Amino acid sequence: MLGSAFVSSVLYHAHPQLGIQRSFPSLFQRGNIRTRVDSPWGVRSRGRSLASRFFESENRAFCSMMSQGNTSEVKDWRGLTEEEWKARLTPKQFEVARKGGTERPFTGEYWDNKKPGVYRCVCCGTPLFSSETKFDSGTGWPSYWAPLSKDVVQERLDLSHGMMRTEVLCATCDAHLGHVFPDGPMPTGKRYCMNSYSLTFEPK
Ligand SMILES: [Zn+2]
């Protein structure tokens, strides 16, 4: 059962995502979610306060649910239709993460974010990158020299726009995240050039 598998947290975003609430009305009944806000990432109290904030201003705030453990046990993310993704994401998030778009440099939310924390997939909530591997690439996109682990992302040859690049996708839901280039800093020498719209940030 979907509801019983979702246990974790409610995260505040900068854009309305009430589609999630509409998609899982039973999970968002008052009194239900609070018992489920129990983060495995050590932000229990923060999660509780954010959940409260959500319920106090449902029309302005919104949230995303994070699953604990294997998200594929919870939901077949690859089985979601375009309409379902549109209901979950803002138009820009949909364009970038589901349609392979690219945000303009120096315009995204995270290219200059230096706070400690974890960056998650905007679509499925999987933790993808840590602030500890983020570096200032000067490109105007959030850049990392490694993902949190090798298996959270997948790579694919991208021959579009007359270039040969390596696309990086979320291994859980196939969200387009960005590209990886071989000109990053040590210790990996890689530059994971990501789109802010494909990510959410969870401060430590
Ligand atoms: Zn994902």
Short mmCIF file of C-alpha atoms and ligand atoms in Angstrom, two decimals:
data_model
loop_
_atom_site.label_atom_id
_atom_site.label_comp_id
_atom_site.label_asym_id
_atom_site.label_seq_id
_atom_site.Cartn_x
_atom_site.Cartn_y
_atom_site.Cartn_z
CA MET A 1 0.00 0.00 0.00
CA LEU A 2 1.40 3.32 -1.05
CA GLY A 3 0.54 5.30 2.05
CA SER A 4 2.11 2.89 4.45
CA ALA A 5 5.36 2.92 2.56
CA PHE A 6 5.83 6.68 2.60
CA VAL A 7 7.26 7.56 5.96
CA SER A 8 9.66 10.37 5.68
CA SER A 9 9.52 14.03 5.31
CA VAL A 10 7.71 16.99 3.94
CA LEU A 11 9.97 19.52 2.30
CA TYR A 12 9.21 23.11 1.58
CA HIS A 13 9.85 24.37 -1.93
CA ALA A 14 9.85 27.74 -3.54
CA HIS A 15 7.04 26.92 -5.96
CA PRO A 16 3.55 25.52 -5.52
CA GLN A 17 3.36 21.79 -5.97
CA LEU A 18 -0.15 21.17 -4.86
CA GLY A 19 -0.41 18.44 -7.46
CA ILE A 20 1.25 16.09 -5.04
CA GLN A 21 -1.37 16.78 -2.50
CA ARG A 22 -4.03 16.14 -5.10
CA SER A 23 -2.37 12.90 -6.11
CA PHE A 24 -2.29 11.50 -2.62
CA PRO A 25 -5.28 12.99 -0.83
CA SER A 26 -5.55 10.23 1.74
CA LEU A 27 -1.96 10.72 2.81
CA PHE A 28 -2.46 14.40 3.37
CA GLN A 29 -5.43 14.27 5.62
CA ARG A 30 -4.74 16.30 8.67
CA GLY A 31 -3.39 14.17 11.46
CA ASN A 32 -2.20 11.46 9.14
CA ILE A 33 0.96 12.97 7.74
CA ARG A 34 2.18 14.18 11.10
CA THR A 35 2.64 10.68 12.35
CA ARG A 36 4.61 9.94 9.22
CA VAL A 37 6.99 12.83 9.43
CA ASP A 38 9.93 10.95 10.75
CA SER A 39 13.03 11.66 8.80
CA PRO A 40 15.85 9.17 8.48
CA TRP A 41 18.19 12.08 7.80
CA GLY A 42 18.18 13.56 11.24
CA VAL A 43 15.85 16.44 10.59
CA ARG A 44 12.87 15.16 12.48
CA SER A 45 11.96 18.39 14.21
CA ARG A 46 12.48 20.36 11.04
CA GLY A 47 10.24 17.97 9.17
CA ARG A 48 7.55 18.36 11.76
CA SER A 49 7.61 22.10 11.64
CA LEU A 50 7.51 22.08 7.85
CA ALA A 51 4.59 19.70 7.87
CA SER A 52 2.80 22.01 10.24
CA ARG A 53 3.56 24.94 8.01
CA PHE A 54 2.09 23.06 5.08
CA PHE A 55 -1.16 22.44 6.84
CA GLU A 56 -1.36 25.96 8.11
CA SER A 57 -1.10 27.50 4.65
CA GLU A 58 -2.14 24.85 2.20
CA ASN A 59 -2.84 27.32 -0.54
CA ARG A 60 0.60 28.87 -0.52
CA ALA A 61 2.92 26.18 0.69
CA PHE A 62 3.29 22.70 -0.55
CA CYS A 63 5.49 19.85 -0.12
CA SER A 64 7.10 16.85 -1.55
CA MET A 65 7.11 13.49 0.06
CA MET A 66 10.25 11.53 0.46
CA SER A 67 10.26 7.84 0.83
CA GLN A 68 12.45 5.90 3.14
CA GLY A 69 14.30 3.04 1.59
CA ASN A 70 13.82 1.93 -1.97
CA THR A 71 11.47 4.31 -3.74
CA SER A 72 10.62 1.67 -6.31
CA GLU A 73 8.86 -0.26 -3.57
CA VAL A 74 6.65 2.71 -3.09
CA LYS A 75 5.85 3.74 -6.59
CA ASP A 76 6.79 2.84 -10.11
CA TRP A 77 8.23 6.24 -10.93
CA ARG A 78 8.89 5.28 -14.52
CA GLY A 79 5.21 4.44 -14.92
CA LEU A 80 3.99 7.98 -14.32
CA THR A 81 2.37 9.66 -17.30
CA GLU A 82 3.26 13.11 -18.59
CA GLU A 83 0.04 14.43 -17.10
CA GLU A 84 0.96 13.03 -13.71
CA TRP A 85 4.40 14.62 -13.88
CA LYS A 86 2.85 17.93 -14.90
CA ALA A 87 0.65 17.80 -11.84
CA ARG A 88 3.66 17.22 -9.61
CA LEU A 89 6.10 19.73 -11.07
CA THR A 90 6.20 23.36 -11.98
CA PRO A 91 6.25 24.04 -15.75
CA LYS A 92 10.01 24.77 -15.65
CA GLN A 93 10.76 21.68 -13.60
CA PHE A 94 8.73 19.61 -16.06
CA GLU A 95 10.46 21.12 -19.06
CA VAL A 96 13.94 20.47 -17.68
CA ALA A 97 13.56 17.25 -15.71
CA ARG A 98 11.06 15.40 -17.89
CA LYS A 99 11.74 16.91 -21.33
CA GLY A 100 15.51 17.27 -21.20
CA GLY A 101 15.58 21.05 -21.13
CA THR A 102 18.34 23.28 -19.82
CA GLU A 103 17.93 26.31 -17.62
CA ARG A 104 19.79 29.45 -18.57
CA PRO A 105 23.09 29.76 -16.69
CA PHE A 106 23.17 31.92 -13.56
CA THR A 107 19.36 31.81 -13.33
CA GLY A 108 18.72 28.64 -11.34
CA GLU A 109 18.15 28.45 -7.64
CA TYR A 110 21.28 26.50 -6.70
CA TRP A 111 24.24 27.48 -8.89
CA ASP A 112 25.48 29.80 -6.15
CA ASN A 113 24.11 27.92 -3.16
CA LYS A 114 26.93 27.31 -0.69
CA LYS A 115 24.89 25.98 2.21
CA PRO A 116 25.59 22.51 3.57
CA GLY A 117 22.98 19.93 2.72
CA VAL A 118 21.71 17.35 0.28
CA TYR A 119 20.36 17.81 -3.23
CA ARG A 120 17.54 15.47 -4.22
CA CYS A 121 15.84 14.59 -7.45
CA VAL A 122 12.96 17.03 -7.92
CA CYS A 123 10.84 14.23 -9.36
CA CYS A 124 11.23 11.28 -7.00
CA GLY A 125 13.12 12.68 -4.01
CA THR A 126 16.14 10.40 -4.24
CA PRO A 127 19.24 11.99 -2.64
CA LEU A 128 21.67 12.62 -5.51
CA PHE A 129 24.39 15.10 -4.54
CA SER A 130 25.96 16.49 -1.39
CA SER A 131 27.14 20.02 -0.76
CA GLU A 132 30.46 18.39 0.10
CA THR A 133 31.19 17.64 -3.55
CA LYS A 134 29.78 20.89 -4.90
CA PHE A 135 32.26 23.33 -6.35
CA ASP A 136 32.24 26.68 -8.08
CA SER A 137 32.62 25.81 -11.75
CA GLY A 138 31.99 29.34 -12.98
CA THR A 139 29.40 27.99 -15.44
CA GLY A 140 26.27 29.24 -13.72
CA TRP A 141 24.94 25.74 -13.11
CA PRO A 142 25.22 23.77 -9.86
CA SER A 143 28.31 21.59 -10.30
CA TYR A 144 29.59 18.60 -8.36
CA TRP A 145 32.61 16.36 -8.74
CA ALA A 146 30.68 13.24 -7.75
CA PRO A 147 27.15 12.03 -7.00
CA LEU A 148 26.30 10.70 -3.54
CA SER A 149 26.89 7.22 -4.88
CA LYS A 150 27.44 5.74 -8.31
CA ASP A 151 24.11 3.96 -8.45
CA VAL A 152 21.85 6.97 -7.83
CA VAL A 153 22.52 8.34 -11.32
CA GLN A 154 22.83 6.81 -14.75
CA GLU A 155 24.66 8.09 -17.79
CA ARG A 156 23.66 8.09 -21.43
CA LEU A 157 25.32 9.26 -24.61
CA ASP A 158 23.69 12.46 -25.84
CA LEU A 159 24.34 13.45 -29.46
CA SER A 160 21.84 16.31 -29.58
CA HIS A 161 22.69 19.88 -30.60
CA GLY A 162 25.64 18.69 -32.68
CA MET A 163 27.65 17.76 -29.60
CA MET A 164 28.78 14.53 -28.05
CA ARG A 165 27.96 14.74 -24.39
CA THR A 166 27.15 12.39 -21.54
CA GLU A 167 23.70 12.97 -20.15
CA VAL A 168 23.09 12.32 -16.45
CA LEU A 169 19.72 10.99 -15.36
CA CYS A 170 18.17 9.97 -12.07
CA ALA A 171 18.54 6.20 -11.82
CA THR A 172 15.22 5.91 -10.02
CA CYS A 173 12.86 7.93 -12.24
CA ASP A 174 14.86 8.80 -15.39
CA ALA A 175 14.66 12.53 -14.68
CA HIS A 176 17.07 14.54 -16.82
CA LEU A 177 19.57 16.13 -14.43
CA GLY A 178 22.24 17.55 -16.70
CA HIS A 179 25.54 16.37 -18.20
CA VAL A 180 28.88 15.18 -16.91
CA PHE A 181 32.17 16.45 -18.36
CA PRO A 182 35.76 15.27 -17.88
CA ASP A 183 37.08 18.67 -16.80
CA GLY A 184 36.21 18.68 -13.11
CA PRO A 185 38.46 18.98 -10.08
CA MET A 186 40.17 16.15 -8.27
CA PRO A 187 39.71 13.62 -6.88
CA THR A 188 37.45 12.49 -9.74
CA GLY A 189 38.26 14.98 -12.47
CA LYS A 190 34.56 15.00 -13.32
CA ARG A 191 32.15 17.91 -13.52
CA TYR A 192 28.53 16.99 -12.99
CA CYS A 193 26.83 20.02 -14.50
CA MET A 194 23.26 19.92 -13.20
CA ASN A 195 20.09 21.96 -13.56
CA SER A 196 18.64 23.58 -10.46
CA TYR A 197 15.17 22.79 -11.76
CA SER A 198 15.95 19.07 -11.57
CA LEU A 199 16.91 19.31 -7.91
CA THR A 200 15.56 20.22 -4.52
CA PHE A 201 17.82 21.24 -1.68
CA GLU A 202 17.54 19.98 1.84
CA PRO A 203 19.72 22.07 4.16
CA LYS A 204 21.54 20.31 6.94
ZN ZN B 1 14.37 10.84 -9.68
#
